[in-house]
Amino acid sequence: MAPVISYLSVWQIAGLSTTAIGALRTASIASLATTQVAALNADEVNALTSTDLQYLVTTQVQAISSTTMQGLIEAQIQAFTNTQITEFTSTQVSALTGAAIGALSATELQNLTSTQANALTASQIGSLATTVLNNLTTTQVAALNTTQAQGLTTTQLNALSIANLNALDVTGLDPTQVSGLDTTAIGNLTDTQVATLTPAEVAAMNASQIAQLTTTELQNLSTTQANALTAIQIGSLSTTVLNNLTTTQVAALSTTQVQGLYWAQLNGLSTSNLNALDAALLSPVQVVGLNTTTISNLTSTQVSTLTAAEIAAVTAGGINVLTTTEIAALTTTQAGGLTSAQIAGMTTTNFSALSSTSGIPGLTPSAIAGLTTGEINSLSTTQGHAFIMSQISAMSIDVASALAALIQ
């Protein structure tokens, strides 16, 4: 004869007290129809003994409502067998509290099917203790979708075991999560993970994090990734890290990025990286701080691309380390950037290298004011004839007299 409880309606089942439920025999629990099981509330299920719970078959386990699942205490979750837990539907899994999931043993957690694991919500993921989170297998971590990955807190991410961190699809993280990774976590990322970081994730990293990247990882940043580095990030890099960039990466720096570099960084660049830099993108303020070694290490091509404003910003000493070939190649526009202080400080060798067709004609009246008689005397007659009246008018009497003697 079937137990009396099997004849009760779902309404009667729902109305049973926890005392009455707790007094039921195992046979009675096993006889419950799925509709009756579905009528049980959390308090009633929590009143069942572990023996009673373990008598529930698959259809009965899966009949427990998600609302009831949400109210289960940790002890009841722990009372289910490993087999029963693998029978939970994805809806039931997504209804469990973080505490309930945390009550699962490492084996039970690792035995969750991919369907069940995919059912975990971002909120559930984010509520897991770091110990519980590290009980997930690398396969389960690798299968986390973007929504789930973005449920992870900074604390959880930084506490991941290296194996689980390396299994994580970092492209699923949001920039804020990446910015919260400590230097240890950044240092533990694989080359492949770093190579897959999105431009937004790269832009979220601070100087300390970027410094943790290996030379290989830094040099393997794609053009898109490297272009995502902000001026602040670029400006905060040590010269060692900056010189770990490839010449191709340096050559691809944008105007904003180049102008984020400080004097110490520019003067600390290796010759190869300095020569790869688009010097025309430097601001006059940056050029002011270039030392003579850096100026002398610029290629003739780089010098030829300097703007008039950049030429004007070069120190007098910097002008004198330019080669005579570079001086001779100055365009009229570039020569127009030369200042009186630069002209006054130029060696006669460099001054006499100015072209009669571009260099000398380009000198402004204000620059002419810096001319010395020695510089005039170093010129050829052809160069002397290149001066125009507005320039001559700006000369001192002594300099003008020296020019007159030269061109007579």
Short mmCIF file of N, CA and C in Angstrom, two decimals, residues 165 168-175 177-179 181 185-186 189-205 209-210 213 217-218 220-226 228-229 233:
data_model
loop_
_atom_site.label_atom_id
_atom_site.label_comp_id
_atom_site.label_asym_id
_atom_site.label_seq_id
_atom_site.Cartn_x
_atom_site.Cartn_y
_atom_site.Cartn_z
N LEU A 165 44.59 31.15 -13.24
CA LEU A 165 44.77 32.46 -13.88
C LEU A 165 45.14 32.27 -15.34
N LEU A 168 42.27 31.43 -17.62
CA LEU A 168 41.23 32.45 -17.80
C LEU A 168 41.36 33.16 -19.15
N ASP A 169 40.23 33.37 -19.79
CA ASP A 169 40.21 34.15 -21.03
C ASP A 169 40.20 35.62 -20.63
N VAL A 170 41.36 36.26 -20.63
CA VAL A 170 41.47 37.63 -20.13
C VAL A 170 40.75 38.64 -21.01
N THR A 171 40.43 38.25 -22.22
CA THR A 171 39.69 39.19 -23.08
C THR A 171 38.28 39.40 -22.56
N GLY A 172 37.83 38.50 -21.67
CA GLY A 172 36.49 38.64 -21.10
C GLY A 172 36.45 39.60 -19.93
N LEU A 173 37.61 40.00 -19.42
CA LEU A 173 37.65 40.94 -18.30
C LEU A 173 37.37 42.36 -18.80
N ASP A 174 36.84 43.19 -17.92
CA ASP A 174 36.65 44.58 -18.32
C ASP A 174 37.89 45.36 -17.91
N PRO A 175 38.12 46.55 -18.49
CA PRO A 175 39.32 47.33 -18.20
C PRO A 175 39.53 47.59 -16.70
N GLN A 177 38.76 45.67 -14.22
CA GLN A 177 39.33 44.46 -13.61
C GLN A 177 40.83 44.36 -13.90
N VAL A 178 41.20 44.66 -15.13
CA VAL A 178 42.61 44.59 -15.51
C VAL A 178 43.43 45.60 -14.70
N SER A 179 42.88 46.79 -14.52
CA SER A 179 43.61 47.82 -13.77
C SER A 179 43.79 47.42 -12.31
N LEU A 181 44.48 44.31 -11.29
CA LEU A 181 45.39 43.17 -11.13
C LEU A 181 46.69 43.63 -10.49
N ALA A 185 50.01 39.13 -10.35
CA ALA A 185 49.06 38.55 -11.31
C ALA A 185 49.47 38.91 -12.74
N ILE A 186 49.85 40.17 -12.95
CA ILE A 186 50.28 40.60 -14.28
C ILE A 186 51.51 39.80 -14.71
N LEU A 189 50.70 36.26 -16.00
CA LEU A 189 49.97 36.06 -17.25
C LEU A 189 50.91 35.43 -18.28
N THR A 190 50.37 34.60 -19.12
CA THR A 190 51.19 33.98 -20.16
C THR A 190 51.40 34.96 -21.31
N ASP A 191 52.39 34.68 -22.13
CA ASP A 191 52.63 35.52 -23.32
C ASP A 191 51.38 35.58 -24.18
N THR A 192 50.70 34.44 -24.29
CA THR A 192 49.50 34.37 -25.12
C THR A 192 48.40 35.26 -24.55
N GLN A 193 48.24 35.25 -23.23
CA GLN A 193 47.21 36.08 -22.61
C GLN A 193 47.49 37.57 -22.84
N VAL A 194 48.74 37.96 -22.66
CA VAL A 194 49.11 39.36 -22.86
C VAL A 194 48.84 39.76 -24.31
N ALA A 195 49.14 38.86 -25.21
CA ALA A 195 48.95 39.15 -26.64
C ALA A 195 47.48 39.30 -27.01
N THR A 196 46.58 38.77 -26.17
CA THR A 196 45.15 38.85 -26.49
C THR A 196 44.44 39.99 -25.75
N LEU A 197 45.16 40.72 -24.91
CA LEU A 197 44.52 41.84 -24.20
C LEU A 197 43.93 42.82 -25.21
N THR A 198 42.76 43.31 -24.91
CA THR A 198 42.12 44.27 -25.81
C THR A 198 42.80 45.63 -25.65
N PRO A 199 42.68 46.50 -26.65
CA PRO A 199 43.25 47.84 -26.52
C PRO A 199 42.76 48.56 -25.27
N ALA A 200 41.48 48.39 -24.93
CA ALA A 200 40.92 49.05 -23.74
C ALA A 200 41.57 48.50 -22.48
N GLU A 201 41.88 47.20 -22.47
CA GLU A 201 42.53 46.59 -21.31
C GLU A 201 43.97 47.10 -21.18
N VAL A 202 44.65 47.21 -22.31
CA VAL A 202 46.03 47.72 -22.30
C VAL A 202 46.04 49.16 -21.78
N ALA A 203 45.08 49.94 -22.24
CA ALA A 203 45.00 51.35 -21.82
C ALA A 203 44.70 51.51 -20.34
N ALA A 204 44.16 50.45 -19.72
CA ALA A 204 43.80 50.51 -18.30
C ALA A 204 44.96 50.17 -17.38
N MET A 205 46.05 49.67 -17.95
CA MET A 205 47.18 49.25 -17.14
C MET A 205 48.02 50.44 -16.67
N GLN A 209 52.28 47.86 -13.76
CA GLN A 209 51.81 46.65 -14.43
C GLN A 209 52.57 46.43 -15.74
N ILE A 210 52.72 47.49 -16.51
CA ILE A 210 53.42 47.38 -17.79
C ILE A 210 54.87 46.94 -17.57
N LEU A 213 55.58 43.24 -17.57
CA LEU A 213 55.57 42.49 -18.82
C LEU A 213 57.02 42.15 -19.20
N GLU A 217 56.85 39.88 -24.14
CA GLU A 217 55.44 40.28 -24.11
C GLU A 217 55.28 41.71 -24.59
N LEU A 218 56.18 42.57 -24.14
CA LEU A 218 56.09 43.98 -24.54
C LEU A 218 56.31 44.12 -26.04
N ASN A 220 55.82 41.92 -28.23
CA ASN A 220 54.78 41.22 -28.99
C ASN A 220 53.45 41.95 -29.00
N LEU A 221 53.38 43.10 -28.30
CA LEU A 221 52.14 43.87 -28.36
C LEU A 221 51.90 44.26 -29.81
N SER A 222 50.68 44.08 -30.25
CA SER A 222 50.36 44.44 -31.63
C SER A 222 50.36 45.96 -31.78
N THR A 223 50.35 46.42 -33.01
CA THR A 223 50.29 47.86 -33.27
C THR A 223 49.05 48.46 -32.62
N THR A 224 47.94 47.73 -32.71
CA THR A 224 46.69 48.21 -32.11
C THR A 224 46.82 48.32 -30.60
N GLN A 225 47.45 47.31 -29.98
CA GLN A 225 47.63 47.35 -28.54
C GLN A 225 48.58 48.48 -28.14
N ALA A 226 49.69 48.59 -28.85
CA ALA A 226 50.67 49.63 -28.52
C ALA A 226 50.09 51.02 -28.71
N ALA A 228 47.20 51.83 -28.12
CA ALA A 228 46.22 52.09 -27.05
C ALA A 228 46.87 52.66 -25.80
N LEU A 229 48.20 52.56 -25.72
CA LEU A 229 48.89 53.13 -24.56
C LEU A 229 48.68 54.63 -24.51
N GLN A 233 50.63 56.75 -19.63
CA GLN A 233 51.31 55.46 -19.50
C GLN A 233 52.72 55.53 -20.09
#
